Amino acid sequence: MFKTFKFLYEKIVEHEFIMIPLMFAFTVISAIYPFIWVIVPAKIISLLDSGNIRVMVYYVLTGGILAIISVMGMEFLRGNFRMRMNKVRYFLIRDLIDYSLDMPYENTLHPDEITKIELADQAVAFPTRGAGGIILISLSLFGNIIASLGFIGVIGTLSPIMIIFIGTLVGLTFYFYRIASKYEESTWKASRSDMWKYFNMANLLSDPLYNKDIRVYSLKNIIESYCSGLFGQAKLVFKSIADKNIKMESLVVLLNLIRDISIFGYISYLLYTNVIEASQFFLYITSTITLMTILQTTFIQLSDIKKESKRLSYYIELMEEKAGFSKEGIDEGLRTKLNTDSFKIDFVNVYFKYPESETYVLENFNLSINAGEKMAIVGENGSGKSTLIKLLCKLYKPTIGNIYINGVDIESLPKDEYWKFFGVVFQDAMIFPFSIKENIVLNEEIDEKMLAKSVLKSDMKLILDGLPKGIDTVLLRTLDDDGIDLSGGQKQKLYLARAVYKEFKIMILDEPTAALDPLAESELYNQYDSLSSKKTSVFISHRLASTKFCDRIAYLSDGKIIEIGSHVDLLKQNGKYKELFDIQAKYYKDSSISEEVSYEI
């Protein structure tokens, strides 16, 4: 717990230092406030026999005014504090996003790493959990502790044994709550995997990306059947936790009953035997009730802080890992080698396998791509084409072997500087819920001249001319209800505009046109070809005819190059490339005839 308090204190000081004096002021007021309702009424009762109405009214008004000022002050401070707490929490969320973007990309392949991020997210995503929960609880915790000490002093003047008795019962209450809390924590931990599955499956029903398929293929019942099975498991978890809480709450109720009968009976006996007066009776009774309430609340708060500290510990662990991420720099000698428009790429004895897999996707892979050469990588699905591109882009790191750019091992180059060389369009390239302009530039700083050039060369101008807001049109409806969706062909032109705007030195296309028809794909590849003139380029495609323009074509199978050469050379070899090319040519020819027949009908 100390570690989490220290972490949060440092973050509060860093982002919202004013929260410290706000908490101090709230602590003082909240510690004094309960005494108003104990001392003032006791004083009024003591004045009843004297009949001094004027003094009694004075105490009533003074107590009422102090109570109103205290309540208003605490509400103001609480609201202000909560607002600033959320600001601190947003900084924590930003740091978590930074972590997910800065961590090695290959970590996304590890289920354990993804789980760690999800757990860390739970610590900052909600204002009453994790960091937010601890900060909010702490606001009233210190006032409760100070008030408890004050009431212990008051009751101690009557009987020190009562303090021990109350402390014992409250301690037992805290113990029972901790049992329930630990059980809940361990149960959730044991069932975490099933719960994630349930929430993920439930989200499918409302995810717009899946909505069309769910509707057209009537998948709702199938998904709900999976959800119902997972919900059955979740229901057992909830019931188990609820049953445990009921048992512990029953014990707490029994303890409270014993406490109330014992304390009220003892103080009533003292009043009956004239050991104390009526005003003292009221003072001790209300002090005891208030103390027990505050202590019980305090112990529950401590239990909650312990639980939320465990939740926050996952976040702190990630931030400690983030602090250990290396700050990459580049040697000036290496910078000189890369200060050119001519890039040669070499894969040397490269092996790669995915985490927890014994099978290599690439095995003893060797390939040289000459400066200015257009290289196509083709092959069947699962042959390692996309993995090869991710290795070249430094998203994955070779298990064994090296990749060189102009003789420089890419692992020695900072990723941010290295990525500046590339214009990459991935198979699963994304459209973001921003304007078309922002989707092209993908940067806060905009070069209007380059933007105009990219729009012109990618043929985006034809699309923009048909939109009322032109290049400022927002895509998707995530952030704007008037956002639009682009067709497959329009998306490809936007991706092309991105690549042109970036002024790449190495062009990489990883099957971005898989959803297009062969003619549209061929046309788009030719467009990329003209834009990447004299620049090193790598084209990935499963349609062999689309890459005929390339200088060389490498045919991959099971992570190895089995054929390499120009399109003409590979056809002459009469090997796997020609076999697949002939199959595809026949398929496209048959499809074309079928379309013509359908059209005539």
GROMACS .gro file of N, CA and C in nm, residues 176-184 237-253:
model
   78
  176PHE      N    1  -1.364  -0.971   0.899
  176PHE     CA    2  -1.467  -1.039   0.817
  176PHE      C    3  -1.477  -0.976   0.677
  177TYR      N    4  -1.467  -0.843   0.672
  177TYR     CA    5  -1.471  -0.777   0.542
  177TYR      C    6  -1.349  -0.815   0.457
  178ARG      N    7  -1.235  -0.830   0.521
  178ARG     CA    8  -1.113  -0.869   0.448
  178ARG      C    9  -1.125  -1.010   0.393
  179ILE      N   10  -1.189  -1.100   0.471
  179ILE     CA   11  -1.211  -1.236   0.422
  179ILE      C   12  -1.295  -1.231   0.294
  180ALA      N   13  -1.403  -1.152   0.298
  180ALA     CA   14  -1.490  -1.139   0.179
  180ALA      C   15  -1.414  -1.077   0.063
  181SER      N   16  -1.333  -0.976   0.092
  181SER     CA   17  -1.258  -0.907  -0.013
  181SER      C   18  -1.154  -0.999  -0.077
  182LYS      N   19  -1.082  -1.075   0.006
  182LYS     CA   20  -0.982  -1.168  -0.046
  182LYS      C   21  -1.047  -1.278  -0.129
  183TYR      N   22  -1.161  -1.325  -0.082
  183TYR     CA   23  -1.232  -1.430  -0.157
  183TYR      C   24  -1.275  -1.377  -0.294
  184GLU      N   25  -1.328  -1.254  -0.295
  184GLU     CA   26  -1.369  -1.193  -0.422
  184GLU      C   27  -1.250  -1.178  -0.516
  237VAL      N   28  -1.985  -1.737  -1.073
  237VAL     CA   29  -1.884  -1.654  -1.006
  237VAL      C   30  -1.952  -1.548  -0.920
  238PHE      N   31  -2.049  -1.477  -0.980
  238PHE     CA   32  -2.121  -1.373  -0.906
  238PHE      C   33  -2.193  -1.431  -0.783
  239LYS      N   34  -2.254  -1.548  -0.801
  239LYS     CA   35  -2.329  -1.611  -0.691
  239LYS      C   36  -2.234  -1.652  -0.579
  240SER      N   37  -2.119  -1.707  -0.618
  240SER     CA   38  -2.022  -1.749  -0.518
  240SER      C   39  -1.974  -1.631  -0.435
  241ILE      N   40  -1.946  -1.519  -0.502
  241ILE     CA   41  -1.901  -1.398  -0.431
  241ILE      C   42  -2.013  -1.343  -0.343
  242ALA      N   43  -2.135  -1.341  -0.398
  242ALA     CA   44  -2.250  -1.289  -0.321
  242ALA      C   45  -2.276  -1.373  -0.197
  243ASP      N   46  -2.267  -1.506  -0.210
  243ASP     CA   47  -2.289  -1.596  -0.096
  243ASP      C   48  -2.187  -1.569   0.014
  244LYS      N   49  -2.062  -1.550  -0.026
  244LYS     CA   50  -1.957  -1.523   0.072
  244LYS      C   51  -1.983  -1.390   0.142
  245ASN      N   52  -2.022  -1.288   0.065
  245ASN     CA   53  -2.050  -1.157   0.123
  245ASN      C   54  -2.167  -1.163   0.222
  246ILE      N   55  -2.269  -1.242   0.188
  246ILE     CA   56  -2.386  -1.255   0.277
  246ILE      C   57  -2.345  -1.318   0.410
  247LYS      N   58  -2.260  -1.421   0.403
  247LYS     CA   59  -2.214  -1.487   0.526
  247LYS      C   60  -2.137  -1.389   0.614
  248MET      N   61  -2.046  -1.313   0.552
  248MET     CA   62  -1.966  -1.219   0.629
  248MET      C   63  -2.053  -1.105   0.684
  249GLU      N   64  -2.148  -1.057   0.602
  249GLU     CA   65  -2.237  -0.951   0.648
  249GLU      C   66  -2.323  -0.998   0.766
  250SER      N   67  -2.363  -1.124   0.763
  250SER     CA   68  -2.442  -1.179   0.874
  250SER      C   69  -2.363  -1.178   1.003
  251LEU      N   70  -2.235  -1.214   0.995
  251LEU     CA   71  -2.149  -1.210   1.114
  251LEU      C   72  -2.131  -1.067   1.164
  252VAL      N   73  -2.118  -0.972   1.070
  252VAL     CA   74  -2.102  -0.831   1.108
  252VAL      C   75  -2.228  -0.780   1.178
  253VAL      N   76  -2.345  -0.817   1.126
  253VAL     CA   77  -2.472  -0.776   1.188
  253VAL      C   78  -2.481  -0.831   1.331
   0.00000   0.00000   0.00000
